[in-house]
Amino acid sequence: MDLVTLAQLILLILRNLNFKPRKHNLEDIAYAISAYLLGVQITKLGIPPSTLYYYTKKLGVKRRKEERPTCPSCNSNKVIKNGLSRGKTKYKCKTCKRTFYQTPNHKLGRDQKERILKEYLNRMSMRGIAKVEGKPLTTVYSLIKRKGVEAYVNLLVLQEQLKGFTAKVTILDESWTYLRVRHGPKREDIWIWNALADGTPFFTTGDRDYGSFRFLLNSLPKSEVNYTDNYSVYQVLDNHIASKKYTYTVESYNSYCRAHLARLARDTRGGNRSKRMVDYSLALLNVMYPVIYSREITPLNEAYRKGVENIRENLI
């Protein structure tokens, strides 16, 4: 029951009981009693506590007992109020002396975590996911970042293990994205270096120079043939063939990443603010939706497939 409805009900009861206060209006007393019962603070009415106590005793009503949270540390019920901070009520535990806020529970179940990751990897923004799932944006962001870091680290370990293999064909290319804004002086260009070794994706992010390309080159297994475009940094590769005729598969992988991640789509509001989140998002995509761009089964892509399946099972 809201404040107005309760005040009207109390006013009707006071009139039926034929109360005639001397100094205060009956309507103000009714509002003061209803606010007192509901725990709402009203200071403009000017009703003294003695008058409020007199009429509540005459009516035979009692204030609703406030439900206070239990201590999150020791689960004790001996909790008292401890002031306000930023508009939120603080509580203090008399047992362990901890001060805390009464915050809603934002814990995520296993099914909801998996659903959030799938929504993120199917071009939904974090704000959209927060609205759909009914969770705070910070909760969604923390989950995606935490799982992204875990997937990124495990992929680095897997790439070190795959260095012992030799790929038949490796195709390399780079794709462009940006940080912060699409246009203007605040924009920072980011280049995603991609490689498909027997269809197995490898990636790194950075500038469009040899320093960034060297990180990708150091993570790749040896290859019998390397196909690239005519960009100059690829001239350091052995068994190198420069032609756009053979790079259509890695360009298809670039489009695949843009189609699944809103932060990589051009001219959208889902931009990047952190270079690391680009790495984590690509790692999540490769783990949750593993794709091998090769019809031929080789020891390299078979070992990658099994490794990614193991990472995905332990991720959620």
PDB file of C-alpha atoms in Angstrom:
ATOM      1  CA  MET A   1       0.000   0.000   0.000  1.00  0.00           C
ATOM      2  CA  ASP A   2       1.347   3.409  -0.960  1.00  0.00           C
ATOM      3  CA  LEU A   3       1.523   6.512   1.209  1.00  0.00           C
ATOM      4  CA  VAL A   4      -1.492   8.344  -0.272  1.00  0.00           C
ATOM      5  CA  THR A   5      -3.854   5.373  -0.041  1.00  0.00           C
ATOM      6  CA  LEU A   6      -2.870   4.639   3.551  1.00  0.00           C
ATOM      7  CA  ALA A   7      -3.233   8.328   4.502  1.00  0.00           C
ATOM      8  CA  GLN A   8      -6.747   8.454   3.052  1.00  0.00           C
ATOM      9  CA  LEU A   9      -7.715   5.312   4.953  1.00  0.00           C
ATOM     10  CA  ILE A  10      -6.340   6.679   8.244  1.00  0.00           C
ATOM     11  CA  LEU A  11      -8.113  10.009   7.626  1.00  0.00           C
ATOM     12  CA  LEU A  12     -11.416   8.180   7.175  1.00  0.00           C
ATOM     13  CA  ILE A  13     -10.877   6.302  10.442  1.00  0.00           C
ATOM     14  CA  LEU A  14     -10.001   9.494  12.324  1.00  0.00           C
ATOM     15  CA  ARG A  15     -13.148  11.202  11.079  1.00  0.00           C
ATOM     16  CA  ASN A  16     -15.320   8.238  12.018  1.00  0.00           C
ATOM     17  CA  LEU A  17     -13.822   8.292  15.528  1.00  0.00           C
ATOM     18  CA  ASN A  18     -14.677  12.005  15.705  1.00  0.00           C
ATOM     19  CA  PHE A  19     -11.144  13.200  16.527  1.00  0.00           C
ATOM     20  CA  LYS A  20     -10.831  16.984  16.626  1.00  0.00           C
ATOM     21  CA  PRO A  21      -7.208  18.077  17.140  1.00  0.00           C
ATOM     22  CA  ARG A  22      -6.612  21.634  18.403  1.00  0.00           C
ATOM     23  CA  LYS A  23      -3.371  22.737  16.719  1.00  0.00           C
ATOM     24  CA  HIS A  24      -2.965  20.483  13.652  1.00  0.00           C
ATOM     25  CA  ASN A  25      -5.083  19.556  10.688  1.00  0.00           C
ATOM     26  CA  LEU A  26      -6.545  16.089  10.594  1.00  0.00           C
ATOM     27  CA  GLU A  27      -5.145  15.574   7.106  1.00  0.00           C
ATOM     28  CA  ASP A  28      -1.573  16.380   8.264  1.00  0.00           C
ATOM     29  CA  ILE A  29      -1.901  13.953  11.161  1.00  0.00           C
ATOM     30  CA  ALA A  30      -3.154  11.234   8.824  1.00  0.00           C
ATOM     31  CA  TYR A  31      -0.187  11.777   6.491  1.00  0.00           C
ATOM     32  CA  ALA A  32       2.254  11.798   9.421  1.00  0.00           C
ATOM     33  CA  ILE A  33       0.844   8.530  10.812  1.00  0.00           C
ATOM     34  CA  SER A  34       0.962   6.815   7.395  1.00  0.00           C
ATOM     35  CA  ALA A  35       4.531   8.005   6.806  1.00  0.00           C
ATOM     36  CA  TYR A  36       5.536   6.751  10.249  1.00  0.00           C
ATOM     37  CA  LEU A  37       3.989   3.334   9.602  1.00  0.00           C
ATOM     38  CA  LEU A  38       5.630   2.977   6.189  1.00  0.00           C
ATOM     39  CA  GLY A  39       9.010   4.257   7.373  1.00  0.00           C
ATOM     40  CA  VAL A  40       8.923   7.334   5.114  1.00  0.00           C
ATOM     41  CA  GLN A  41      10.578  10.486   6.430  1.00  0.00           C
ATOM     42  CA  ILE A  42       8.404  13.627   6.197  1.00  0.00           C
ATOM     43  CA  THR A  43       9.653  16.799   7.922  1.00  0.00           C
ATOM     44  CA  LYS A  44       7.424  19.549   6.421  1.00  0.00           C
ATOM     45  CA  LEU A  45       4.276  18.631   8.353  1.00  0.00           C
ATOM     46  CA  GLY A  46       5.617  19.786  11.715  1.00  0.00           C
ATOM     47  CA  ILE A  47       3.836  17.122  13.772  1.00  0.00           C
ATOM     48  CA  PRO A  48       5.671  16.626  17.108  1.00  0.00           C
ATOM     49  CA  PRO A  49       6.514  13.082  18.209  1.00  0.00           C
ATOM     50  CA  SER A  50       4.232  13.332  21.239  1.00  0.00           C
ATOM     51  CA  THR A  51       1.173  14.048  19.077  1.00  0.00           C
ATOM     52  CA  LEU A  52       2.125  11.258  16.676  1.00  0.00           C
ATOM     53  CA  TYR A  53       2.550   8.823  19.573  1.00  0.00           C
ATOM     54  CA  TYR A  54      -0.850   9.837  21.046  1.00  0.00           C
ATOM     55  CA  TYR A  55      -2.804   9.191  17.844  1.00  0.00           C
ATOM     56  CA  THR A  56      -1.014   5.958  16.928  1.00  0.00           C
ATOM     57  CA  LYS A  57      -1.766   4.659  20.423  1.00  0.00           C
ATOM     58  CA  LYS A  58      -5.416   5.667  20.094  1.00  0.00           C
ATOM     59  CA  LEU A  59      -5.680   3.926  16.737  1.00  0.00           C
ATOM     60  CA  GLY A  60      -3.878   0.839  18.055  1.00  0.00           C
ATOM     61  CA  VAL A  61      -1.440   0.612  15.132  1.00  0.00           C
ATOM     62  CA  LYS A  62       2.238  -0.267  15.232  1.00  0.00           C
ATOM     63  CA  ARG A  63       5.056   0.606  12.909  1.00  0.00           C
ATOM     64  CA  ARG A  64       6.082  -2.063  10.491  1.00  0.00           C
ATOM     65  CA  LYS A  65       9.309  -3.655  11.630  1.00  0.00           C
ATOM     66  CA  GLU A  66      12.112  -2.934   9.221  1.00  0.00           C
ATOM     67  CA  GLU A  67      13.822  -5.942   7.727  1.00  0.00           C
ATOM     68  CA  ARG A  68      17.551  -5.553   8.011  1.00  0.00           C
ATOM     69  CA  PRO A  69      20.078  -7.585   6.051  1.00  0.00           C
ATOM     70  CA  THR A  70      22.332 -10.154   7.619  1.00  0.00           C
ATOM     71  CA  CYS A  71      26.061  -9.586   7.793  1.00  0.00           C
ATOM     72  CA  PRO A  72      27.767 -10.862   4.605  1.00  0.00           C
ATOM     73  CA  SER A  73      30.830 -11.905   6.616  1.00  0.00           C
ATOM     74  CA  CYS A  74      29.433 -13.791   9.636  1.00  0.00           C
ATOM     75  CA  ASN A  75      25.693 -14.030   8.715  1.00  0.00           C
ATOM     76  CA  SER A  76      24.763 -12.434  12.034  1.00  0.00           C
ATOM     77  CA  ASN A  77      21.363 -10.827  12.572  1.00  0.00           C
ATOM     78  CA  LYS A  78      22.746  -8.291  15.060  1.00  0.00           C
ATOM     79  CA  VAL A  79      22.917  -5.453  12.548  1.00  0.00           C
ATOM     80  CA  ILE A  80      22.336  -1.746  13.180  1.00  0.00           C
ATOM     81  CA  LYS A  81      22.147   1.260  10.892  1.00  0.00           C
ATOM     82  CA  ASN A  82      25.348   3.229  10.499  1.00  0.00           C
ATOM     83  CA  GLY A  83      24.402   6.386   8.603  1.00  0.00           C
ATOM     84  CA  LEU A  84      24.149   7.183   4.893  1.00  0.00           C
ATOM     85  CA  SER A  85      26.691   7.371   2.096  1.00  0.00           C
ATOM     86  CA  ARG A  86      25.851   8.470  -1.463  1.00  0.00           C
ATOM     87  CA  GLY A  87      22.167   8.031  -0.721  1.00  0.00           C
ATOM     88  CA  LYS A  88      22.562   4.423   0.431  1.00  0.00           C
ATOM     89  CA  THR A  89      21.994   3.165   3.965  1.00  0.00           C
ATOM     90  CA  LYS A  90      25.054   1.739   5.690  1.00  0.00           C
ATOM     91  CA  TYR A  91      24.805  -1.076   8.209  1.00  0.00           C
ATOM     92  CA  LYS A  92      27.213  -2.216  10.893  1.00  0.00           C
ATOM     93  CA  CYS A  93      27.479  -5.708  12.328  1.00  0.00           C
ATOM     94  CA  LYS A  94      27.704  -5.730  16.122  1.00  0.00           C
ATOM     95  CA  THR A  95      29.403  -9.133  16.045  1.00  0.00           C
ATOM     96  CA  CYS A  96      32.303  -8.680  13.621  1.00  0.00           C
ATOM     97  CA  LYS A  97      32.160  -4.843  13.406  1.00  0.00           C
ATOM     98  CA  ARG A  98      31.979  -4.865   9.611  1.00  0.00           C
ATOM     99  CA  THR A  99      30.292  -1.972   7.765  1.00  0.00           C
ATOM    100  CA  PHE A 100      28.423  -2.827   4.554  1.00  0.00           C
ATOM    101  CA  TYR A 101      25.602  -1.806   2.227  1.00  0.00           C
ATOM    102  CA  GLN A 102      22.432  -3.689   1.422  1.00  0.00           C
ATOM    103  CA  THR A 103      23.002  -4.518  -2.222  1.00  0.00           C
ATOM    104  CA  PRO A 104      20.983  -6.884  -4.415  1.00  0.00           C
ATOM    105  CA  ASN A 105      22.456 -10.227  -5.345  1.00  0.00           C
ATOM    106  CA  HIS A 106      23.923 -10.179  -8.850  1.00  0.00           C
ATOM    107  CA  LYS A 107      25.328 -13.706  -8.911  1.00  0.00           C
ATOM    108  CA  LEU A 108      25.114 -15.451 -12.262  1.00  0.00           C
ATOM    109  CA  GLY A 109      24.322 -19.103 -12.795  1.00  0.00           C
ATOM    110  CA  ARG A 110      26.199 -21.341 -15.194  1.00  0.00           C
ATOM    111  CA  ASP A 111      23.456 -21.196 -17.857  1.00  0.00           C
ATOM    112  CA  GLN A 112      23.211 -17.410 -17.630  1.00  0.00           C
ATOM    113  CA  LYS A 113      26.994 -17.001 -17.901  1.00  0.00           C
ATOM    114  CA  GLU A 114      27.059 -19.121 -21.037  1.00  0.00           C
ATOM    115  CA  ARG A 115      24.084 -17.216 -22.458  1.00  0.00           C
ATOM    116  CA  ILE A 116      25.757 -13.843 -21.821  1.00  0.00           C
ATOM    117  CA  LEU A 117      28.960 -14.953 -23.553  1.00  0.00           C
ATOM    118  CA  LYS A 118      26.995 -16.249 -26.550  1.00  0.00           C
ATOM    119  CA  GLU A 119      25.023 -12.997 -26.771  1.00  0.00           C
ATOM    120  CA  TYR A 120      28.257 -10.996 -26.663  1.00  0.00           C
ATOM    121  CA  LEU A 121      29.816 -13.147 -29.379  1.00  0.00           C
ATOM    122  CA  ASN A 122      26.778 -12.679 -31.613  1.00  0.00           C
ATOM    123  CA  ARG A 123      27.179  -8.935 -32.008  1.00  0.00           C
ATOM    124  CA  MET A 124      25.251  -7.746 -28.963  1.00  0.00           C
ATOM    125  CA  SER A 125      26.692  -4.822 -27.043  1.00  0.00           C
ATOM    126  CA  MET A 126      27.345  -5.046 -23.316  1.00  0.00           C
ATOM    127  CA  ARG A 127      24.654  -2.468 -22.601  1.00  0.00           C
ATOM    128  CA  GLY A 128      22.152  -4.474 -24.619  1.00  0.00           C
ATOM    129  CA  ILE A 129      23.076  -7.647 -22.748  1.00  0.00           C
ATOM    130  CA  ALA A 130      22.668  -5.858 -19.409  1.00  0.00           C
ATOM    131  CA  LYS A 131      19.152  -4.727 -20.383  1.00  0.00           C
ATOM    132  CA  VAL A 132      18.099  -8.148 -21.664  1.00  0.00           C
ATOM    133  CA  GLU A 133      19.509 -10.103 -18.720  1.00  0.00           C
ATOM    134  CA  GLY A 134      18.455  -7.576 -16.076  1.00  0.00           C
ATOM    135  CA  LYS A 135      21.964  -7.298 -14.645  1.00  0.00           C
ATOM    136  CA  PRO A 136      24.201  -4.247 -14.076  1.00  0.00           C
ATOM    137  CA  LEU A 137      26.586  -3.277 -16.847  1.00  0.00           C
ATOM    138  CA  THR A 138      29.553  -3.712 -14.494  1.00  0.00           C
ATOM    139  CA  THR A 139      28.518  -7.318 -13.781  1.00  0.00           C
ATOM    140  CA  VAL A 140      28.321  -8.135 -17.506  1.00  0.00           C
ATOM    141  CA  TYR A 141      31.626  -6.377 -18.207  1.00  0.00           C
ATOM    142  CA  SER A 142      33.402  -8.161 -15.345  1.00  0.00           C
ATOM    143  CA  LEU A 143      32.193 -11.565 -16.557  1.00  0.00           C
ATOM    144  CA  ILE A 144      33.252 -10.975 -20.175  1.00  0.00           C
ATOM    145  CA  LYS A 145      36.635  -9.569 -19.182  1.00  0.00           C
ATOM    146  CA  ARG A 146      37.338 -12.349 -16.666  1.00  0.00           C
ATOM    147  CA  LYS A 147      36.432 -15.108 -19.121  1.00  0.00           C
ATOM    148  CA  GLY A 148      38.270 -13.284 -21.894  1.00  0.00           C
ATOM    149  CA  VAL A 149      41.496 -13.148 -19.876  1.00  0.00           C
ATOM    150  CA  GLU A 150      41.172 -16.836 -19.067  1.00  0.00           C
ATOM    151  CA  ALA A 151      40.587 -17.749 -22.716  1.00  0.00           C
ATOM    152  CA  TYR A 152      43.445 -15.500 -23.893  1.00  0.00           C
ATOM    153  CA  VAL A 153      45.983 -17.005 -21.480  1.00  0.00           C
ATOM    154  CA  ASN A 154      44.949 -20.565 -22.319  1.00  0.00           C
ATOM    155  CA  LEU A 155      45.222 -19.830 -26.042  1.00  0.00           C
ATOM    156  CA  LEU A 156      48.762 -18.493 -25.549  1.00  0.00           C
ATOM    157  CA  VAL A 157      49.697 -21.719 -23.773  1.00  0.00           C
ATOM    158  CA  LEU A 158      48.101 -23.744 -26.569  1.00  0.00           C
ATOM    159  CA  GLN A 159      49.989 -21.784 -29.225  1.00  0.00           C
ATOM    160  CA  GLU A 160      53.273 -22.572 -27.495  1.00  0.00           C
ATOM    161  CA  GLN A 161      52.372 -26.246 -27.614  1.00  0.00           C
ATOM    162  CA  LEU A 162      51.545 -26.032 -31.333  1.00  0.00           C
ATOM    163  CA  LYS A 163      55.025 -24.715 -32.214  1.00  0.00           C
ATOM    164  CA  GLY A 164      56.262 -28.282 -32.367  1.00  0.00           C
ATOM    165  CA  PHE A 165      54.121 -28.955 -35.460  1.00  0.00           C
ATOM    166  CA  THR A 166      54.811 -27.989 -39.065  1.00  0.00           C
ATOM    167  CA  ALA A 167      52.026 -26.435 -41.112  1.00  0.00           C
ATOM    168  CA  LYS A 168      51.611 -27.190 -44.786  1.00  0.00           C
ATOM    169  CA  VAL A 169      50.177 -23.748 -45.621  1.00  0.00           C
ATOM    170  CA  THR A 170      50.055 -20.495 -43.640  1.00  0.00           C
ATOM    171  CA  ILE A 171      48.069 -17.476 -44.848  1.00  0.00           C
ATOM    172  CA  LEU A 172      48.632 -14.071 -43.256  1.00  0.00           C
ATOM    173  CA  ASP A 173      46.784 -10.772 -43.405  1.00  0.00           C
ATOM    174  CA  GLU A 174      45.946  -7.738 -41.273  1.00  0.00           C
ATOM    175  CA  SER A 175      42.654  -5.950 -40.596  1.00  0.00           C
ATOM    176  CA  TRP A 176      41.948  -2.477 -39.242  1.00  0.00           C
ATOM    177  CA  THR A 177      39.868  -1.257 -36.305  1.00  0.00           C
ATOM    178  CA  TYR A 178      40.005   1.721 -33.961  1.00  0.00           C
ATOM    179  CA  LEU A 179      39.855   2.874 -30.356  1.00  0.00           C
ATOM    180  CA  ARG A 180      37.434   5.373 -28.749  1.00  0.00           C
ATOM    181  CA  VAL A 181      35.810   7.224 -31.681  1.00  0.00           C
ATOM    182  CA  ARG A 182      35.335   6.503 -35.389  1.00  0.00           C
ATOM    183  CA  HIS A 183      36.306  10.010 -36.530  1.00  0.00           C
ATOM    184  CA  GLY A 184      38.315  12.777 -34.940  1.00  0.00           C
ATOM    185  CA  PRO A 185      41.704  13.410 -33.332  1.00  0.00           C
ATOM    186  CA  LYS A 186      41.010  11.047 -30.404  1.00  0.00           C
ATOM    187  CA  ARG A 187      40.878   7.998 -32.662  1.00  0.00           C
ATOM    188  CA  GLU A 188      43.656   5.425 -32.393  1.00  0.00           C
ATOM    189  CA  ASP A 189      44.187   2.898 -35.150  1.00  0.00           C
ATOM    190  CA  ILE A 190      44.607  -0.766 -34.216  1.00  0.00           C
ATOM    191  CA  TRP A 191      45.661  -3.491 -36.595  1.00  0.00           C
ATOM    192  CA  ILE A 192      44.724  -7.097 -36.002  1.00  0.00           C
ATOM    193  CA  TRP A 193      47.316  -9.448 -37.470  1.00  0.00           C
ATOM    194  CA  ASN A 194      45.732 -12.780 -38.399  1.00  0.00           C
ATOM    195  CA  ALA A 195      47.292 -16.000 -39.609  1.00  0.00           C
ATOM    196  CA  LEU A 196      45.723 -19.311 -40.612  1.00  0.00           C
ATOM    197  CA  ALA A 197      48.188 -22.186 -40.234  1.00  0.00           C
ATOM    198  CA  ASP A 198      46.467 -25.182 -41.828  1.00  0.00           C
ATOM    199  CA  GLY A 199      43.231 -23.304 -41.150  1.00  0.00           C
ATOM    200  CA  THR A 200      44.086 -22.773 -37.457  1.00  0.00           C
ATOM    201  CA  PRO A 201      43.678 -19.090 -36.427  1.00  0.00           C
ATOM    202  CA  PHE A 202      46.480 -17.138 -34.749  1.00  0.00           C
ATOM    203  CA  PHE A 203      46.227 -13.414 -33.988  1.00  0.00           C
ATOM    204  CA  THR A 204      47.877 -10.455 -32.318  1.00  0.00           C
ATOM    205  CA  THR A 205      47.058  -6.733 -32.151  1.00  0.00           C
ATOM    206  CA  GLY A 206      49.183  -3.609 -32.429  1.00  0.00           C
ATOM    207  CA  ASP A 207      50.473  -1.150 -35.009  1.00  0.00           C
ATOM    208  CA  ARG A 208      50.929  -1.860 -38.690  1.00  0.00           C
ATOM    209  CA  ASP A 209      54.695  -2.295 -38.444  1.00  0.00           C
ATOM    210  CA  TYR A 210      57.260  -5.059 -38.168  1.00  0.00           C
ATOM    211  CA  GLY A 211      57.353  -4.839 -34.356  1.00  0.00           C
ATOM    212  CA  SER A 212      53.748  -5.973 -34.069  1.00  0.00           C
ATOM    213  CA  PHE A 213      54.098  -8.513 -36.866  1.00  0.00           C
ATOM    214  CA  ARG A 214      57.080 -10.055 -35.070  1.00  0.00           C
ATOM    215  CA  PHE A 215      54.875 -11.055 -32.106  1.00  0.00           C
ATOM    216  CA  LEU A 216      52.610 -12.970 -34.469  1.00  0.00           C
ATOM    217  CA  LEU A 217      55.574 -14.484 -36.287  1.00  0.00           C
ATOM    218  CA  ASN A 218      57.108 -15.772 -33.036  1.00  0.00           C
ATOM    219  CA  SER A 219      53.862 -17.562 -32.092  1.00  0.00           C
ATOM    220  CA  LEU A 220      53.453 -19.365 -35.424  1.00  0.00           C
ATOM    221  CA  PRO A 221      54.635 -22.918 -36.115  1.00  0.00           C
ATOM    222  CA  LYS A 222      56.952 -23.546 -39.039  1.00  0.00           C
ATOM    223  CA  SER A 223      55.271 -23.623 -42.430  1.00  0.00           C
ATOM    224  CA  GLU A 224      56.145 -25.088 -45.808  1.00  0.00           C
ATOM    225  CA  VAL A 225      54.485 -22.213 -47.723  1.00  0.00           C
ATOM    226  CA  ASN A 226      53.466 -18.694 -46.603  1.00  0.00           C
ATOM    227  CA  TYR A 227      50.828 -16.813 -48.604  1.00  0.00           C
ATOM    228  CA  THR A 228      50.398 -13.051 -48.045  1.00  0.00           C
ATOM    229  CA  ASP A 229      49.544  -9.867 -49.917  1.00  0.00           C
ATOM    230  CA  ASN A 230      52.171  -7.425 -51.157  1.00  0.00           C
ATOM    231  CA  TYR A 231      52.723  -5.605 -47.845  1.00  0.00           C
ATOM    232  CA  SER A 232      56.429  -5.061 -47.262  1.00  0.00           C
ATOM    233  CA  VAL A 233      56.772  -6.576 -43.763  1.00  0.00           C
ATOM    234  CA  TYR A 234      55.978 -10.036 -45.134  1.00  0.00           C
ATOM    235  CA  GLN A 235      59.202 -10.102 -47.153  1.00  0.00           C
ATOM    236  CA  VAL A 236      61.071 -11.579 -44.151  1.00  0.00           C
ATOM    237  CA  LEU A 237      59.110 -14.861 -44.449  1.00  0.00           C
ATOM    238  CA  ASP A 238      60.675 -17.987 -45.875  1.00  0.00           C
ATOM    239  CA  ASN A 239      58.952 -19.801 -48.743  1.00  0.00           C
ATOM    240  CA  HIS A 240      56.934 -16.658 -49.314  1.00  0.00           C
ATOM    241  CA  ILE A 241      54.386 -16.168 -52.113  1.00  0.00           C
ATOM    242  CA  ALA A 242      52.842 -12.687 -52.338  1.00  0.00           C
ATOM    243  CA  SER A 243      49.491 -12.709 -54.117  1.00  0.00           C
ATOM    244  CA  LYS A 244      45.922 -11.726 -53.261  1.00  0.00           C
ATOM    245  CA  LYS A 245      44.831 -14.855 -55.083  1.00  0.00           C
ATOM    246  CA  TYR A 246      45.546 -17.052 -52.031  1.00  0.00           C
ATOM    247  CA  THR A 247      44.494 -14.772 -49.154  1.00  0.00           C
ATOM    248  CA  TYR A 248      40.719 -15.106 -49.507  1.00  0.00           C
ATOM    249  CA  THR A 249      40.452 -17.533 -46.561  1.00  0.00           C
ATOM    250  CA  VAL A 250      42.118 -15.203 -44.048  1.00  0.00           C
ATOM    251  CA  GLU A 251      40.023 -12.312 -45.377  1.00  0.00           C
ATOM    252  CA  SER A 252      36.968 -14.484 -44.793  1.00  0.00           C
ATOM    253  CA  TYR A 253      38.167 -14.969 -41.217  1.00  0.00           C
ATOM    254  CA  ASN A 254      38.445 -11.179 -40.827  1.00  0.00           C
ATOM    255  CA  SER A 255      34.818 -10.833 -41.944  1.00  0.00           C
ATOM    256  CA  TYR A 256      33.821 -13.633 -39.579  1.00  0.00           C
ATOM    257  CA  CYS A 257      35.277 -11.713 -36.621  1.00  0.00           C
ATOM    258  CA  ARG A 258      33.529  -8.497 -37.647  1.00  0.00           C
ATOM    259  CA  ALA A 259      30.228 -10.325 -38.046  1.00  0.00           C
ATOM    260  CA  HIS A 260      30.372 -11.761 -34.510  1.00  0.00           C
ATOM    261  CA  LEU A 261      31.841  -8.874 -32.484  1.00  0.00           C
ATOM    262  CA  ALA A 262      30.066  -5.527 -32.308  1.00  0.00           C
ATOM    263  CA  ARG A 263      33.282  -3.795 -31.231  1.00  0.00           C
ATOM    264  CA  LEU A 264      34.912  -4.695 -34.561  1.00  0.00           C
ATOM    265  CA  ALA A 265      32.009  -3.599 -36.772  1.00  0.00           C
ATOM    266  CA  ARG A 266      32.690  -0.328 -38.523  1.00  0.00           C
ATOM    267  CA  ASP A 267      30.526   2.797 -38.140  1.00  0.00           C
ATOM    268  CA  THR A 268      28.637   1.525 -35.100  1.00  0.00           C
ATOM    269  CA  ARG A 269      28.209   2.752 -31.551  1.00  0.00           C
ATOM    270  CA  GLY A 270      29.858  -0.419 -30.226  1.00  0.00           C
ATOM    271  CA  GLY A 271      33.430   0.867 -30.261  1.00  0.00           C
ATOM    272  CA  ASN A 272      36.634  -0.097 -28.453  1.00  0.00           C
ATOM    273  CA  ARG A 273      38.051   1.703 -25.461  1.00  0.00           C
ATOM    274  CA  SER A 274      40.742  -0.819 -24.595  1.00  0.00           C
ATOM    275  CA  LYS A 275      43.189  -2.660 -26.808  1.00  0.00           C
ATOM    276  CA  ARG A 276      43.238  -5.539 -24.348  1.00  0.00           C
ATOM    277  CA  MET A 277      39.473  -6.036 -24.664  1.00  0.00           C
ATOM    278  CA  VAL A 278      40.011  -6.601 -28.398  1.00  0.00           C
ATOM    279  CA  ASP A 279      42.456  -9.407 -27.570  1.00  0.00           C
ATOM    280  CA  TYR A 280      40.122 -10.907 -24.974  1.00  0.00           C
ATOM    281  CA  SER A 281      37.122 -10.725 -27.300  1.00  0.00           C
ATOM    282  CA  LEU A 282      38.972 -12.458 -30.141  1.00  0.00           C
ATOM    283  CA  ALA A 283      40.172 -15.147 -27.742  1.00  0.00           C
ATOM    284  CA  LEU A 284      36.608 -15.719 -26.512  1.00  0.00           C
ATOM    285  CA  LEU A 285      35.375 -15.984 -30.101  1.00  0.00           C
ATOM    286  CA  ASN A 286      38.027 -18.550 -30.996  1.00  0.00           C
ATOM    287  CA  VAL A 287      37.199 -20.620 -27.905  1.00  0.00           C
ATOM    288  CA  MET A 288      33.390 -20.431 -27.875  1.00  0.00           C
ATOM    289  CA  TYR A 289      32.973 -20.717 -31.657  1.00  0.00           C
ATOM    290  CA  PRO A 290      36.098 -22.495 -32.944  1.00  0.00           C
ATOM    291  CA  VAL A 291      36.408 -22.487 -36.725  1.00  0.00           C
ATOM    292  CA  ILE A 292      39.151 -24.176 -38.767  1.00  0.00           C
ATOM    293  CA  TYR A 293      39.464 -22.852 -42.311  1.00  0.00           C
ATOM    294  CA  SER A 294      40.730 -26.043 -43.895  1.00  0.00           C
ATOM    295  CA  ARG A 295      38.989 -29.104 -45.261  1.00  0.00           C
ATOM    296  CA  GLU A 296      42.120 -31.189 -44.835  1.00  0.00           C
ATOM    297  CA  ILE A 297      42.707 -32.693 -41.394  1.00  0.00           C
ATOM    298  CA  THR A 298      46.336 -32.265 -40.318  1.00  0.00           C
ATOM    299  CA  PRO A 299      48.101 -33.003 -37.008  1.00  0.00           C
ATOM    300  CA  LEU A 300      48.267 -29.239 -36.355  1.00  0.00           C
ATOM    301  CA  ASN A 301      44.578 -28.380 -36.705  1.00  0.00           C
ATOM    302  CA  GLU A 302      43.530 -31.624 -34.996  1.00  0.00           C
ATOM    303  CA  ALA A 303      45.671 -30.764 -31.949  1.00  0.00           C
ATOM    304  CA  TYR A 304      44.231 -27.230 -31.996  1.00  0.00           C
ATOM    305  CA  ARG A 305      40.671 -28.559 -32.126  1.00  0.00           C
ATOM    306  CA  LYS A 306      41.176 -30.809 -29.107  1.00  0.00           C
ATOM    307  CA  GLY A 307      42.960 -28.066 -27.168  1.00  0.00           C
ATOM    308  CA  VAL A 308      40.189 -25.526 -27.777  1.00  0.00           C
ATOM    309  CA  GLU A 309      37.504 -28.018 -26.773  1.00  0.00           C
ATOM    310  CA  ASN A 310      39.352 -28.599 -23.494  1.00  0.00           C
ATOM    311  CA  ILE A 311      39.626 -24.842 -22.876  1.00  0.00           C
ATOM    312  CA  ARG A 312      35.908 -24.345 -23.561  1.00  0.00           C
ATOM    313  CA  GLU A 313      34.889 -27.090 -21.142  1.00  0.00           C
ATOM    314  CA  ASN A 314      36.900 -25.483 -18.337  1.00  0.00           C
ATOM    315  CA  LEU A 315      35.860 -21.925 -19.242  1.00  0.00           C
ATOM    316  CA  ILE A 316      32.206 -22.142 -18.146  1.00  0.00           C
TER     317      ILE A 316
END
